[in-house]
Amino acid sequence: MIASMTGFARHDTEAQGQSLVWEIRSVNHRYLDLRVQLPDALRALETDVRARLQQSLGRGKVDAVLRLESPGEDAVVRFDPVRAKALVKTIREIDQLMVNGARVSALDILTWPGIIQRDAALDADVLRTAVLEALDGAIADLRAMRAAEGEALRQTLETRLDAYSGLIRQLRERRTAIVEEQRERLRARIAELDLTLDPQRLEQEVALLAQRLDVDEELDRLDGHVAAMRDILDRDEPVGRRLDFLMQEFNREANTLGSKSHDLETTRVAMEMKVLTEQMREQVQNIE
């Protein structure tokens, strides 16, 4: 089953009185681009987090954010006097360089990052296990959402492929009529010019014209592309790049049909094929 690259998941849990909240967002991207944001106390887990995301996701720009909230009654407040003294010294040196500089209060010092630290007495191993289990839950939710959107994309593409197959049948059924129309046009032109043309030579000219107008190879290749795309859509793996390449082949054959067209109906069908190809390309850009 194909998957979309667009999705969002939020997973909440608790461990040792801590509130753990994972949020993962993913959008389209040519490759897998991971951005992980962890609280300072859990920076050491970034490698493990990235490994789990890489194992579960094939493509997409993914932002994974973890928020860790500690309850106030269990927290331990620590004051860092070394940092505070260094900060005060720096403020005084700057103050000497200024005229009528704003006064800095003790509260301003206390709100400076790193001066006051609130830590809870936590078991690092227990917290690590909870964080990664919560991540697994968030990834599962994200994959479920991407799979649901992928199924919708697959159905849309299947509808486009059905329409494409219908256009191919139209051109196959019209091929004989096109040659006959060109024969009649040639006869009418000869009559207008009041010329006498050997019937055998006329048939030779018609045969040469039919050869130039022959699009059987293009139609056969398009049939093959349709069949290949249906096969790819049934694969249980990331297929976005394969489909993107296949769209180029669809477009190439549609352009060739248009260049060989000598009647309005074939031109119209070739244009419809190009429109369908572009519609499918837009959908393929969302597939993992």
Tab-separated table of C-alpha atoms in Angstrom:
chain	number	residue	atom	x	y	z
A	1	MET	CA	0.000	0.000	0.000
A	2	ILE	CA	1.394	3.390	-0.977
A	3	ALA	CA	1.742	6.172	1.577
A	4	SER	CA	1.499	9.937	1.418
A	5	MET	CA	4.384	12.067	2.659
A	6	THR	CA	1.984	14.460	4.380
A	7	GLY	CA	0.826	13.750	7.913
A	8	PHE	CA	0.682	14.786	11.558
A	9	ALA	CA	0.712	12.844	14.800
A	10	ARG	CA	0.579	13.764	18.491
A	11	HIS	CA	1.232	11.263	21.247
A	12	ASP	CA	0.996	12.025	24.997
A	13	THR	CA	2.186	9.894	27.881
A	14	GLU	CA	3.493	10.187	31.454
A	15	ALA	CA	6.584	8.799	33.141
A	16	GLN	CA	7.738	9.391	36.725
A	17	GLY	CA	5.329	12.262	37.036
A	18	GLN	CA	6.640	13.815	33.806
A	19	SER	CA	4.371	14.774	30.927
A	20	LEU	CA	5.859	13.645	27.589
A	21	VAL	CA	4.320	15.079	24.404
A	22	TRP	CA	5.574	14.053	20.954
A	23	GLU	CA	4.441	15.961	17.867
A	24	ILE	CA	5.563	14.813	14.411
A	25	ARG	CA	4.768	16.653	11.183
A	26	SER	CA	5.754	15.561	7.688
A	27	VAL	CA	5.438	17.203	4.275
A	28	ASN	CA	6.690	16.500	0.767
A	29	HIS	CA	10.421	16.272	0.147
A	30	ARG	CA	12.637	14.588	-2.403
A	31	TYR	CA	14.529	12.700	0.298
A	32	LEU	CA	14.112	11.994	4.025
A	33	ASP	CA	14.931	15.241	5.846
A	34	LEU	CA	14.723	14.880	9.640
A	35	ARG	CA	14.604	17.718	12.163
A	36	VAL	CA	14.518	16.626	15.792
A	37	GLN	CA	13.949	18.966	18.750
A	38	LEU	CA	14.533	17.570	22.248
A	39	PRO	CA	14.719	19.168	25.697
A	40	ASP	CA	18.284	19.806	26.853
A	41	ALA	CA	18.018	17.025	29.432
A	42	LEU	CA	17.279	14.486	26.667
A	43	ARG	CA	19.736	15.558	23.962
A	44	ALA	CA	21.574	12.254	24.316
A	45	LEU	CA	18.563	10.463	22.808
A	46	GLU	CA	18.735	12.257	19.462
A	47	THR	CA	20.676	9.458	17.762
A	48	ASP	CA	18.135	6.854	18.874
A	49	VAL	CA	15.238	9.076	17.817
A	50	ARG	CA	16.702	9.635	14.361
A	51	ALA	CA	17.376	5.916	13.923
A	52	ARG	CA	13.749	5.029	14.674
A	53	LEU	CA	12.421	7.669	12.316
A	54	GLN	CA	14.739	6.487	9.528
A	55	GLN	CA	13.624	2.886	9.998
A	56	SER	CA	9.946	3.808	9.704
A	57	LEU	CA	9.837	6.597	7.106
A	58	GLY	CA	11.188	6.532	3.563
A	59	ARG	CA	10.784	10.106	2.322
A	60	GLY	CA	9.509	13.488	3.465
A	61	LYS	CA	10.535	16.524	5.450
A	62	VAL	CA	9.841	15.449	9.033
A	63	ASP	CA	9.802	17.645	12.157
A	64	ALA	CA	9.756	15.702	15.432
A	65	VAL	CA	9.369	17.734	18.632
A	66	LEU	CA	9.320	16.440	22.208
A	67	ARG	CA	8.077	18.542	25.106
A	68	LEU	CA	8.888	17.503	28.659
A	69	GLU	CA	6.983	19.149	31.512
A	70	SER	CA	7.961	18.657	35.157
A	71	PRO	CA	5.391	19.109	37.969
A	72	GLY	CA	6.302	21.862	40.416
A	73	GLU	CA	5.953	19.967	43.680
A	74	ASP	CA	8.492	17.279	42.726
A	75	ALA	CA	11.026	19.620	41.177
A	76	VAL	CA	14.327	20.538	42.800
A	77	VAL	CA	15.384	24.181	42.355
A	78	ARG	CA	19.129	24.737	41.987
A	79	PHE	CA	20.909	28.096	41.935
A	80	ASP	CA	24.191	28.395	40.031
A	81	PRO	CA	26.256	31.039	41.871
A	82	VAL	CA	29.204	30.798	39.483
A	83	ARG	CA	27.104	31.732	36.488
A	84	ALA	CA	25.353	34.431	38.473
A	85	LYS	CA	28.667	36.084	39.517
A	86	ALA	CA	29.971	35.946	35.964
A	87	LEU	CA	26.755	37.489	34.677
A	88	VAL	CA	26.817	40.305	37.260
A	89	LYS	CA	30.467	41.066	36.438
A	90	THR	CA	29.674	41.256	32.742
A	91	ILE	CA	26.675	43.526	33.364
A	92	ARG	CA	28.868	45.937	35.413
A	93	GLU	CA	31.494	46.078	32.679
A	94	ILE	CA	28.850	46.856	30.091
A	95	ASP	CA	27.245	49.424	32.389
A	96	GLN	CA	30.535	51.365	32.545
A	97	LEU	CA	30.461	51.719	28.784
A	98	MET	CA	26.928	53.143	28.778
A	99	VAL	CA	25.434	56.454	29.828
A	100	ASN	CA	22.357	56.142	32.038
A	101	GLY	CA	22.013	52.446	31.291
A	102	ALA	CA	18.927	50.628	32.530
A	103	ARG	CA	19.290	49.118	36.002
A	104	VAL	CA	19.302	45.328	36.281
A	105	SER	CA	17.432	43.846	39.222
A	106	ALA	CA	17.979	40.585	41.043
A	107	LEU	CA	14.865	39.212	39.329
A	108	ASP	CA	16.444	39.936	35.936
A	109	ILE	CA	19.490	37.913	37.003
A	110	LEU	CA	17.355	35.001	38.173
A	111	THR	CA	15.468	34.823	34.852
A	112	TRP	CA	18.663	34.561	32.844
A	113	PRO	CA	19.013	31.101	31.251
A	114	GLY	CA	21.072	28.724	33.353
A	115	ILE	CA	21.004	30.706	36.605
A	116	ILE	CA	18.030	28.770	37.996
A	117	GLN	CA	17.623	25.122	37.025
A	118	ARG	CA	14.621	23.019	37.920
A	119	ASP	CA	15.335	19.310	37.884
A	120	ALA	CA	13.306	16.399	39.083
A	121	ALA	CA	14.781	13.323	40.634
A	122	LEU	CA	14.372	11.001	37.673
A	123	ASP	CA	15.586	7.578	36.700
A	124	ALA	CA	17.344	8.195	33.371
A	125	ASP	CA	16.778	4.661	32.065
A	126	VAL	CA	13.073	4.706	32.873
A	127	LEU	CA	12.658	8.108	31.246
A	128	ARG	CA	14.598	7.003	28.146
A	129	THR	CA	12.373	3.947	27.730
A	130	ALA	CA	9.215	6.047	28.103
A	131	VAL	CA	10.416	8.635	25.597
A	132	LEU	CA	11.224	6.035	22.932
A	133	GLU	CA	8.003	4.089	23.521
A	134	ALA	CA	6.044	7.320	23.143
A	135	LEU	CA	7.989	8.040	19.966
A	136	ASP	CA	7.032	4.624	18.594
A	137	GLY	CA	3.394	5.446	19.282
A	138	ALA	CA	3.669	8.785	17.506
A	139	ILE	CA	5.386	7.172	14.512
A	140	ALA	CA	2.658	4.515	14.315
A	141	ASP	CA	-0.022	7.217	14.320
A	142	LEU	CA	1.854	9.171	11.637
A	143	ARG	CA	2.249	6.105	9.432
A	144	ALA	CA	-1.458	5.326	9.799
A	145	MET	CA	-2.387	8.833	8.677
A	146	ARG	CA	0.062	8.731	5.771
A	147	ALA	CA	-1.271	5.326	4.737
A	148	ALA	CA	-4.873	6.589	4.772
A	149	GLU	CA	-3.964	9.560	2.607
A	150	GLY	CA	-1.910	7.249	0.395
A	151	GLU	CA	-4.943	5.050	-0.225
A	152	ALA	CA	-6.928	8.109	-1.298
A	153	LEU	CA	-4.107	9.056	-3.668
A	154	ARG	CA	-4.036	5.524	-5.102
A	155	GLN	CA	-7.761	5.617	-5.852
A	156	THR	CA	-7.389	8.992	-7.554
A	157	LEU	CA	-4.529	7.704	-9.692
A	158	GLU	CA	-6.464	4.547	-10.588
A	159	THR	CA	-9.310	6.727	-11.856
A	160	ARG	CA	-6.869	8.723	-13.990
A	161	LEU	CA	-5.368	5.503	-15.370
A	162	ASP	CA	-8.815	4.232	-16.340
A	163	ALA	CA	-9.379	7.460	-18.258
A	164	TYR	CA	-5.975	7.104	-19.901
A	165	SER	CA	-6.775	3.566	-21.035
A	166	GLY	CA	-10.029	4.836	-22.527
A	167	LEU	CA	-8.145	7.433	-24.573
A	168	ILE	CA	-5.730	4.782	-25.841
A	169	ARG	CA	-8.683	2.656	-27.000
A	170	GLN	CA	-10.177	5.656	-28.807
A	171	LEU	CA	-7.018	6.173	-30.838
A	172	ARG	CA	-6.709	2.463	-31.670
A	173	GLU	CA	-10.294	2.354	-32.900
A	174	ARG	CA	-9.801	5.507	-34.938
A	175	ARG	CA	-6.550	4.474	-36.621
A	176	THR	CA	-8.207	2.867	-39.686
A	177	ALA	CA	-10.605	5.787	-40.054
A	178	ILE	CA	-7.737	8.262	-40.020
A	179	VAL	CA	-5.970	6.505	-42.902
A	180	GLU	CA	-9.217	6.360	-44.921
A	181	GLU	CA	-9.848	10.067	-44.286
A	182	GLN	CA	-6.361	10.906	-45.538
A	183	ARG	CA	-6.949	8.791	-48.669
A	184	GLU	CA	-10.166	10.699	-49.418
A	185	ARG	CA	-8.440	14.046	-48.842
A	186	LEU	CA	-5.696	13.083	-51.251
A	187	ARG	CA	-8.240	12.036	-53.895
A	188	ALA	CA	-10.177	15.264	-53.412
A	189	ARG	CA	-7.009	17.299	-53.802
A	190	ILE	CA	-6.091	15.476	-57.006
A	191	ALA	CA	-9.592	16.097	-58.363
A	192	GLU	CA	-9.338	19.814	-57.549
A	193	LEU	CA	-6.107	20.052	-59.498
A	194	ASP	CA	-7.644	18.054	-62.377
A	195	LEU	CA	-4.782	15.566	-62.339
A	196	THR	CA	-4.694	11.967	-63.417
A	197	LEU	CA	-2.927	9.701	-60.949
A	198	ASP	CA	-2.257	6.007	-61.322
A	199	PRO	CA	-4.290	4.114	-58.665
A	200	GLN	CA	-1.205	2.129	-57.676
A	201	ARG	CA	0.737	5.352	-57.125
A	202	LEU	CA	-2.155	6.679	-55.070
A	203	GLU	CA	-2.039	3.649	-52.823
A	204	GLN	CA	1.730	4.050	-52.464
A	205	GLU	CA	1.262	7.628	-51.323
A	206	VAL	CA	-1.463	6.549	-48.915
A	207	ALA	CA	0.806	3.798	-47.552
A	208	LEU	CA	3.640	6.289	-46.981
A	209	LEU	CA	1.213	8.671	-45.285
A	210	ALA	CA	-0.125	5.872	-43.095
A	211	GLN	CA	3.407	5.002	-42.069
A	212	ARG	CA	4.076	8.585	-41.004
A	213	LEU	CA	0.809	8.632	-39.061
A	214	ASP	CA	1.347	5.210	-37.462
A	215	VAL	CA	1.184	5.517	-33.662
A	216	ASP	CA	0.929	1.835	-32.754
A	217	GLU	CA	4.323	1.862	-31.029
A	218	GLU	CA	3.396	4.882	-28.927
A	219	LEU	CA	0.061	3.321	-27.972
A	220	ASP	CA	1.764	0.035	-27.084
A	221	ARG	CA	4.239	1.861	-24.872
A	222	LEU	CA	1.432	3.803	-23.194
A	223	ASP	CA	-0.395	0.536	-22.503
A	224	GLY	CA	2.826	-0.725	-20.955
A	225	HIS	CA	3.188	2.413	-18.830
A	226	VAL	CA	-0.385	2.065	-17.563
A	227	ALA	CA	0.212	-1.575	-16.630
A	228	ALA	CA	3.544	-0.718	-14.958
A	229	MET	CA	1.942	2.044	-12.924
A	230	ARG	CA	-0.837	-0.225	-11.697
A	231	ASP	CA	1.799	-2.755	-10.634
A	232	ILE	CA	3.832	-0.086	-8.810
A	233	LEU	CA	0.756	1.179	-6.964
A	234	ASP	CA	0.255	-2.302	-5.501
A	235	ARG	CA	3.764	-2.509	-4.041
A	236	ASP	CA	4.305	-2.307	-0.308
A	237	GLU	CA	7.322	0.007	-0.433
A	238	PRO	CA	8.137	3.662	-1.163
A	239	VAL	CA	7.354	4.160	-4.859
A	240	GLY	CA	7.207	7.927	-5.293
A	241	ARG	CA	10.454	8.200	-7.253
A	242	ARG	CA	9.506	5.368	-9.609
A	243	LEU	CA	6.171	7.002	-10.314
A	244	ASP	CA	7.786	10.380	-10.858
A	245	PHE	CA	10.063	8.867	-13.513
A	246	LEU	CA	7.109	7.086	-15.116
A	247	MET	CA	5.279	10.409	-15.438
A	248	GLN	CA	8.084	11.629	-17.676
A	249	GLU	CA	7.527	8.633	-19.953
A	250	PHE	CA	3.781	9.272	-20.111
A	251	ASN	CA	4.417	12.871	-21.082
A	252	ARG	CA	6.975	11.912	-23.740
A	253	GLU	CA	4.570	9.539	-25.510
A	254	ALA	CA	1.717	12.060	-25.365
A	255	ASN	CA	3.967	14.676	-26.989
A	256	THR	CA	4.914	12.224	-29.739
A	257	LEU	CA	1.245	11.493	-30.436
A	258	GLY	CA	0.555	15.196	-30.722
A	259	SER	CA	3.438	15.719	-33.155
A	260	LYS	CA	2.175	12.893	-35.402
A	261	SER	CA	-1.415	14.086	-35.372
A	262	HIS	CA	-2.983	15.172	-38.663
A	263	ASP	CA	-6.587	15.369	-37.472
A	264	LEU	CA	-8.421	17.267	-34.772
A	265	GLU	CA	-9.600	14.186	-32.882
A	266	THR	CA	-6.086	12.800	-32.414
A	267	THR	CA	-4.855	16.231	-31.348
A	268	ARG	CA	-7.688	16.462	-28.829
A	269	VAL	CA	-6.887	13.016	-27.394
A	270	ALA	CA	-3.178	13.855	-27.151
A	271	MET	CA	-4.042	17.038	-25.241
A	272	GLU	CA	-6.322	15.079	-22.901
A	273	MET	CA	-3.467	12.664	-22.244
A	274	LYS	CA	-1.142	15.535	-21.353
A	275	VAL	CA	-3.750	16.966	-18.972
A	276	LEU	CA	-4.183	13.566	-17.285
A	277	THR	CA	-0.407	13.172	-17.040
A	278	GLU	CA	-0.064	16.531	-15.311
A	279	GLN	CA	-2.895	15.685	-12.917
A	280	MET	CA	-1.208	12.391	-12.047
A	281	ARG	CA	2.158	14.110	-11.629
A	282	GLU	CA	0.655	16.477	-9.046
A	283	GLN	CA	-0.633	13.495	-7.054
A	284	VAL	CA	2.619	11.558	-7.405
A	285	GLN	CA	4.527	14.458	-5.804
A	286	ASN	CA	2.731	13.598	-2.531
A	287	ILE	CA	3.641	9.893	-2.533
A	288	GLU	CA	6.432	8.527	-0.353
